[in-house]
PDB file of C-alpha atoms and ligand atoms in Angstrom:
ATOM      1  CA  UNK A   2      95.093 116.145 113.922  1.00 68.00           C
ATOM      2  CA  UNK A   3      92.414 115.497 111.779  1.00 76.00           C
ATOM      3  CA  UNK A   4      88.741 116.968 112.435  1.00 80.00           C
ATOM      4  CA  UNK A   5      86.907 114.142 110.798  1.00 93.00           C
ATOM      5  CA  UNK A   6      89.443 111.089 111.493  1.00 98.00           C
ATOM      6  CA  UNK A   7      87.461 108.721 113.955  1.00 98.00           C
ATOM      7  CA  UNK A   8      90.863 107.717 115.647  1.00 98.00           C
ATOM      8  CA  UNK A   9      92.057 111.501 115.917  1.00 98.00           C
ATOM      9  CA  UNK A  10      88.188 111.309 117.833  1.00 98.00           C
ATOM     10  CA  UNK A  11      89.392 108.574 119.737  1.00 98.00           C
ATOM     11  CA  UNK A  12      92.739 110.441 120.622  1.00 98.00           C
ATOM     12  CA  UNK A  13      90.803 113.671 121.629  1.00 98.00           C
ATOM     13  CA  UNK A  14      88.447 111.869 123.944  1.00 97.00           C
ATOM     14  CA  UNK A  15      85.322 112.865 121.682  1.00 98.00           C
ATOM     15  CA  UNK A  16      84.425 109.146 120.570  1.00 98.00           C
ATOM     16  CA  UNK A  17      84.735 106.363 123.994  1.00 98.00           C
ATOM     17  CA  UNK A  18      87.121 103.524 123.681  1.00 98.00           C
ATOM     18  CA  UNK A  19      88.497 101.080 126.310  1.00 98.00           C
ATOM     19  CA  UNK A  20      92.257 102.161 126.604  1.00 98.00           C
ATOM     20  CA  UNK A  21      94.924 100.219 127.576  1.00 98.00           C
ATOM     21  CA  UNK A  22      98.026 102.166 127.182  1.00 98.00           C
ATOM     22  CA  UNK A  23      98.831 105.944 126.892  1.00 98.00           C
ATOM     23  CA  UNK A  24     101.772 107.958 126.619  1.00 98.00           C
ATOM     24  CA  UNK A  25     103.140 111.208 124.893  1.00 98.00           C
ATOM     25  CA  UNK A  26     102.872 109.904 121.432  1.00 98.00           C
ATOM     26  CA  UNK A  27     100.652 106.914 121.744  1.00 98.00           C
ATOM     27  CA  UNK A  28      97.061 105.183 122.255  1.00 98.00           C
ATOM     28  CA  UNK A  29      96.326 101.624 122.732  1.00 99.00           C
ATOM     29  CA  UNK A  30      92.597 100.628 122.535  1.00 99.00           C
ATOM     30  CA  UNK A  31      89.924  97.847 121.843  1.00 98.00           C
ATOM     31  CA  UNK A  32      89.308  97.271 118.290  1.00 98.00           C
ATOM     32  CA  UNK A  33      85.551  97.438 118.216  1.00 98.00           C
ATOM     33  CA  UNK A  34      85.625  94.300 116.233  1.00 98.00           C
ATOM     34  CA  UNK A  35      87.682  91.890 117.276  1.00 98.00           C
ATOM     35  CA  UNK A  36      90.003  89.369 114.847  1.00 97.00           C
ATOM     36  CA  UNK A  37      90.034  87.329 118.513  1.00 98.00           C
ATOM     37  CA  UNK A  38      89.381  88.503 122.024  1.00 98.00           C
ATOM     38  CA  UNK A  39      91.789  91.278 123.147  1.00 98.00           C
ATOM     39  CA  UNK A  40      92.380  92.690 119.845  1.00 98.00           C
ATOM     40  CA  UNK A  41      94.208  96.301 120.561  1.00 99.00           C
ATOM     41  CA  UNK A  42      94.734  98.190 118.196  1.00 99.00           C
ATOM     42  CA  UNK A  43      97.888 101.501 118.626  1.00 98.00           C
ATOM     43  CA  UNK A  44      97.712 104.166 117.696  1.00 98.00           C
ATOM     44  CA  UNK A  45     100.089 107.254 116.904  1.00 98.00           C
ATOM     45  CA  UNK A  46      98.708 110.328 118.461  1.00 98.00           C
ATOM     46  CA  UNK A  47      99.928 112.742 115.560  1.00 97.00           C
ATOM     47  CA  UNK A  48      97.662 112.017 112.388  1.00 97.00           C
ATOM     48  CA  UNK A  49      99.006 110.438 109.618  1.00 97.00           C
ATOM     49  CA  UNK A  50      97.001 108.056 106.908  1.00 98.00           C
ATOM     50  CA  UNK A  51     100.749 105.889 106.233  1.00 97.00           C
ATOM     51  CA  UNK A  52     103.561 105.118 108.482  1.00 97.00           C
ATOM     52  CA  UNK A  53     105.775 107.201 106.154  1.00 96.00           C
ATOM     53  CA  UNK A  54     104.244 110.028 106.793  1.00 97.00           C
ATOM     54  CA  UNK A  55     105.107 109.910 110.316  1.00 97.00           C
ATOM     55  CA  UNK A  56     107.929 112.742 111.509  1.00 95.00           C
ATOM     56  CA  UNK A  57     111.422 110.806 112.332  1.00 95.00           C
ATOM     57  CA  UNK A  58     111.248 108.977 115.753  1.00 96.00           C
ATOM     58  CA  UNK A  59     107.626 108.945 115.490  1.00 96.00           C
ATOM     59  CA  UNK A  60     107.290 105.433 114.366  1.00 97.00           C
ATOM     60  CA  UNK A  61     109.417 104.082 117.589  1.00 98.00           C
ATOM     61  CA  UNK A  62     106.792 104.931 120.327  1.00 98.00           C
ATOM     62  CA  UNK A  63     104.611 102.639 118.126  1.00 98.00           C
ATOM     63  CA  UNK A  64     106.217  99.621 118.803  1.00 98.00           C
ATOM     64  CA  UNK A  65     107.731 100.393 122.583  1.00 98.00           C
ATOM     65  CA  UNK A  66     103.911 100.471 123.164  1.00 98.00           C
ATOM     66  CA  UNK A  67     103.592  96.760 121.695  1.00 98.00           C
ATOM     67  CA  UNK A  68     106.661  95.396 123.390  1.00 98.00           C
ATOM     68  CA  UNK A  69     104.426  96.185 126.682  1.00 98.00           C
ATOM     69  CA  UNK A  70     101.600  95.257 125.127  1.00 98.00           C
ATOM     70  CA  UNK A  71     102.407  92.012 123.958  1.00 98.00           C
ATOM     71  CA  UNK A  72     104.187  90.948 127.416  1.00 98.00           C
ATOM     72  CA  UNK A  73     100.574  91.904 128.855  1.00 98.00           C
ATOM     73  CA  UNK A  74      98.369  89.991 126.657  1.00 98.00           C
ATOM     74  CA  UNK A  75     100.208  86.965 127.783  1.00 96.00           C
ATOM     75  CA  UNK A  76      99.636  88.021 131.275  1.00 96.00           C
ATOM     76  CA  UNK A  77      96.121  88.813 130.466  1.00 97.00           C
ATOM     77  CA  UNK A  78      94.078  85.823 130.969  1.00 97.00           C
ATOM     78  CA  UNK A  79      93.124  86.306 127.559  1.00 98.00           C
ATOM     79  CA  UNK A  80      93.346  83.261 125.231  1.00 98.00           C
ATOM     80  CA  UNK A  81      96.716  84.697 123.975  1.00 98.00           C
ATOM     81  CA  UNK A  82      99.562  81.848 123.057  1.00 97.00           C
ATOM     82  CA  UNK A  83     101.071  84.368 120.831  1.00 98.00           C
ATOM     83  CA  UNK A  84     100.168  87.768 119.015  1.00 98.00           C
ATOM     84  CA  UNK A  85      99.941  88.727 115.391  1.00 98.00           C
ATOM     85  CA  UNK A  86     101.128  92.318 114.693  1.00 98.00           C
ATOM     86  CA  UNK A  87      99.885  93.689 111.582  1.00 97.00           C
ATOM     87  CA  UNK A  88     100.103  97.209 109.784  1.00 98.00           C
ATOM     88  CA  UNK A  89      98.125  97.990 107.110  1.00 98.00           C
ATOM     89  CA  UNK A  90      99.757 100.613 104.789  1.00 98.00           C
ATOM     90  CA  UNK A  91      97.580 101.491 102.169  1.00 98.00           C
ATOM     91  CA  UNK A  92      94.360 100.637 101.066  1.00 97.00           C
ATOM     92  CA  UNK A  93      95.658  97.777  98.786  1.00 97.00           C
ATOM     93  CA  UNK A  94      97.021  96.686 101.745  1.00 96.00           C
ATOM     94  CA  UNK A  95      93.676  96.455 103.980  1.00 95.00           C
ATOM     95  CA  UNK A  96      93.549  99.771 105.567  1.00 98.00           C
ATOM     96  CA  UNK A  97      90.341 101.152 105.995  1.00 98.00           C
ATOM     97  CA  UNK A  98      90.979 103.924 108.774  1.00 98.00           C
ATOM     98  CA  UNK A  99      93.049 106.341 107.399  1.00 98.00           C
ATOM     99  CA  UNK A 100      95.344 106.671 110.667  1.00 98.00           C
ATOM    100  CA  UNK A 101      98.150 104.943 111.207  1.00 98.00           C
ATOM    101  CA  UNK A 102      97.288 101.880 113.433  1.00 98.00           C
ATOM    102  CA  UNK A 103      99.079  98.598 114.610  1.00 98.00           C
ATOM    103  CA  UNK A 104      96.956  95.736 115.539  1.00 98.00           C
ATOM    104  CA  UNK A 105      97.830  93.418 118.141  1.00 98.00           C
ATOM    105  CA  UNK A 106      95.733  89.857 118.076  1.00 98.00           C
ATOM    106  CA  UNK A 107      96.069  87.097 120.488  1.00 98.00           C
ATOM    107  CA  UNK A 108      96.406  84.039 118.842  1.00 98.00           C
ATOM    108  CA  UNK A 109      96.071  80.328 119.596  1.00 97.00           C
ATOM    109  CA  UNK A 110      96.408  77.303 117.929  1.00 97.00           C
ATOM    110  CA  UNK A 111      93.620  76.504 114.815  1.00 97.00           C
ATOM    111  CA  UNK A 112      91.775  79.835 115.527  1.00 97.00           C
ATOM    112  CA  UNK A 113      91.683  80.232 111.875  1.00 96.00           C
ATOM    113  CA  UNK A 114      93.034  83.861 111.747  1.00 95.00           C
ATOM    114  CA  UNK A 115      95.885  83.609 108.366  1.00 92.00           C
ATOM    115  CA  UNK A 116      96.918  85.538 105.545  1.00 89.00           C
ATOM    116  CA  UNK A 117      96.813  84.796 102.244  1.00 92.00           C
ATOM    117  CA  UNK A 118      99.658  84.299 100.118  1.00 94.00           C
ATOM    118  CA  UNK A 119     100.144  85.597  96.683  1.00 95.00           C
ATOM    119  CA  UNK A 120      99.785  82.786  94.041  1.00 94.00           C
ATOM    120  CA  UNK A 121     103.063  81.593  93.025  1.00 91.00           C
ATOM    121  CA  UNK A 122     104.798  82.252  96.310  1.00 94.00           C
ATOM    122  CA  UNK A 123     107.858  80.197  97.625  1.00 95.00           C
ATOM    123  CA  UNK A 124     110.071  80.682  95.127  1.00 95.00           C
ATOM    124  CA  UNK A 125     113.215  81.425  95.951  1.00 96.00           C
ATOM    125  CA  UNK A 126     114.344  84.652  93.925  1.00 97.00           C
ATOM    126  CA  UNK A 127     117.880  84.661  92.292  1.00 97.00           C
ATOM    127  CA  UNK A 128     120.377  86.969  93.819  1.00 98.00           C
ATOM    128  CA  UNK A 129     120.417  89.278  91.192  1.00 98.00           C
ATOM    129  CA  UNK A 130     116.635  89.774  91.404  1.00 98.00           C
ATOM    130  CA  UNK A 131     116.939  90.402  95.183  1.00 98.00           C
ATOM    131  CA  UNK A 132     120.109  92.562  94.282  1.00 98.00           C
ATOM    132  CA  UNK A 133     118.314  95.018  92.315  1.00 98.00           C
ATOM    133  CA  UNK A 134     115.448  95.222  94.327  1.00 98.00           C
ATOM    134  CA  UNK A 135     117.407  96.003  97.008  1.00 98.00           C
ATOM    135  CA  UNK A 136     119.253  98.475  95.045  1.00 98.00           C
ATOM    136  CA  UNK A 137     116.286 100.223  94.210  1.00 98.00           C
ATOM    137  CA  UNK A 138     114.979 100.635  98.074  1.00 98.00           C
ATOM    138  CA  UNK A 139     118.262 101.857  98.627  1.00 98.00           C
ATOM    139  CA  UNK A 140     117.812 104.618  96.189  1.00 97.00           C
ATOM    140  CA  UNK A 141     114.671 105.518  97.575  1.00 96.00           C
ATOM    141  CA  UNK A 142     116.416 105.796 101.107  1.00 95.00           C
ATOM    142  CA  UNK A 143     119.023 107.636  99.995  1.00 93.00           C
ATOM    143  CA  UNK A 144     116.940 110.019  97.932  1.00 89.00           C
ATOM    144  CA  UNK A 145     114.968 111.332 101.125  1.00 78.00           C
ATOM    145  CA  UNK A 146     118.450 110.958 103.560  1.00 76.00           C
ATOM    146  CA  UNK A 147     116.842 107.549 104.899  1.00 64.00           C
ATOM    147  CA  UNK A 148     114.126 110.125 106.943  1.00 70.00           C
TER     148      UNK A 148
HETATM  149  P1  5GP B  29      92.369  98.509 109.123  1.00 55.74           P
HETATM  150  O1  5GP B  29      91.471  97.666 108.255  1.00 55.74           O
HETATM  151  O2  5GP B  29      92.336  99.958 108.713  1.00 55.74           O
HETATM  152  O3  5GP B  29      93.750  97.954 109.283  1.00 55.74           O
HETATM  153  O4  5GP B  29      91.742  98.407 110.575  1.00 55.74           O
HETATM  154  C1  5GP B  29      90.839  99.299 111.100  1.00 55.74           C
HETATM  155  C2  5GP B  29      90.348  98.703 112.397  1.00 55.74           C
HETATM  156  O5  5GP B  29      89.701  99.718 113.142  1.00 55.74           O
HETATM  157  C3  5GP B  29      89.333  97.570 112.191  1.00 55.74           C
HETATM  158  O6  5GP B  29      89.823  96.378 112.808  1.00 55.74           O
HETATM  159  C4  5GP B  29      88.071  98.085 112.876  1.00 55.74           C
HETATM  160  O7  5GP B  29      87.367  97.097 113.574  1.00 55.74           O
HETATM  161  C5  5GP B  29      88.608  99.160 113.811  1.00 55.74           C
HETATM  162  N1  5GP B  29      87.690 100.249 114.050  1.00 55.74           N
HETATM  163  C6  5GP B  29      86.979 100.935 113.104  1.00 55.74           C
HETATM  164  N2  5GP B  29      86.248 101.901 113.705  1.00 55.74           N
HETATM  165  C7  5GP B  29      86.511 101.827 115.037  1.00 55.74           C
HETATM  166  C8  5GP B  29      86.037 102.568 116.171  1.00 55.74           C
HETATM  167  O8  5GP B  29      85.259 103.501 116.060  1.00 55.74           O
HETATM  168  N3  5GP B  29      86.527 102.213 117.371  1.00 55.74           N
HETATM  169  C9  5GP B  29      87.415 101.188 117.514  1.00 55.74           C
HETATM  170  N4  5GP B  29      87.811 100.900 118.750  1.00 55.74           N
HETATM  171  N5  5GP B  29      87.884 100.468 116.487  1.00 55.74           N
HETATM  172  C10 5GP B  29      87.433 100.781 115.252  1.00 55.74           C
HETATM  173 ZN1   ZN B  30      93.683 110.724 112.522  1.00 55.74          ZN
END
């Protein structure tokens, strides 16, 4: 917990939201402003600013909660033909609440939600780039026992 994290507010009751979901270790509620209608946005309960930084197992409840989420979007009535799920990890990324958060937004066709790409991407990278990238992630796995 966090004393000055508005979604550790959210979590504790002190700041409203409309909830959709809630279980041991997770919160599902409106994003106050909405990519599309029905935007949800879940939440772990625990506080942590990066996904990383979540205990082992702690990441899982995330995205149990968006398996039922996402079947009940399309069950809504909400303009949802399919849903974008997007973490932000890291500023650089786009994160501007410090609490790890998944969005879920309905999408339909031409409703101009996207992301942009970085200049120069599509090509395909040799195997021995991809080979020592991957090599280097597995370092990093290995060096914290994958947890
Ligand atoms: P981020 O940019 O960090 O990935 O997304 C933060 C999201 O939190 C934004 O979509 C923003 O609209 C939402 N948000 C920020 N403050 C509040 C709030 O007080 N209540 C709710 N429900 N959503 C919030
Ligand atoms: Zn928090």
């Amino acid at each position: 917990m966090s004393s000055d994290c508005i979604f550790c507010k959210i979590v504790r009751k002190e700041l409203p939201a409309s909830v959709v979901r809630e279980d041991t270790a997770t919160l599902a509620f409106m994003d106050i402003r909405p990519m599309n209608p029905g935007h949800v946005l879940v939440v772990s309960k625990a506080h942590a600013a990066y996904l990383e930084e979540l205990p082992p197992g702690g990441a899982g409840p995330i995205f149990e909660a968006a398996r039922e989420i996402a079947r009940a979007l399309r069950r809504s009535g909400i303009r949802c033909q399919a849903v974008s799920m997007y973490l932000a990890n890291g500023r650089e990324a786009g994160q501007e609440v410090s609490h790890v958060h998944l969005h879920m937004i309905p999408r339909f066709a031409d409703d101009g939600f996207g992301l942009r790409v970085t200049p120069g991407y599509g090509r395909v990278e040799g195997r021995e780039e991809l080979d020592a990238s991957a090599a280097k992630i597995r370092a990093g796995l290995s060096a914290s026992g994958g947890r």
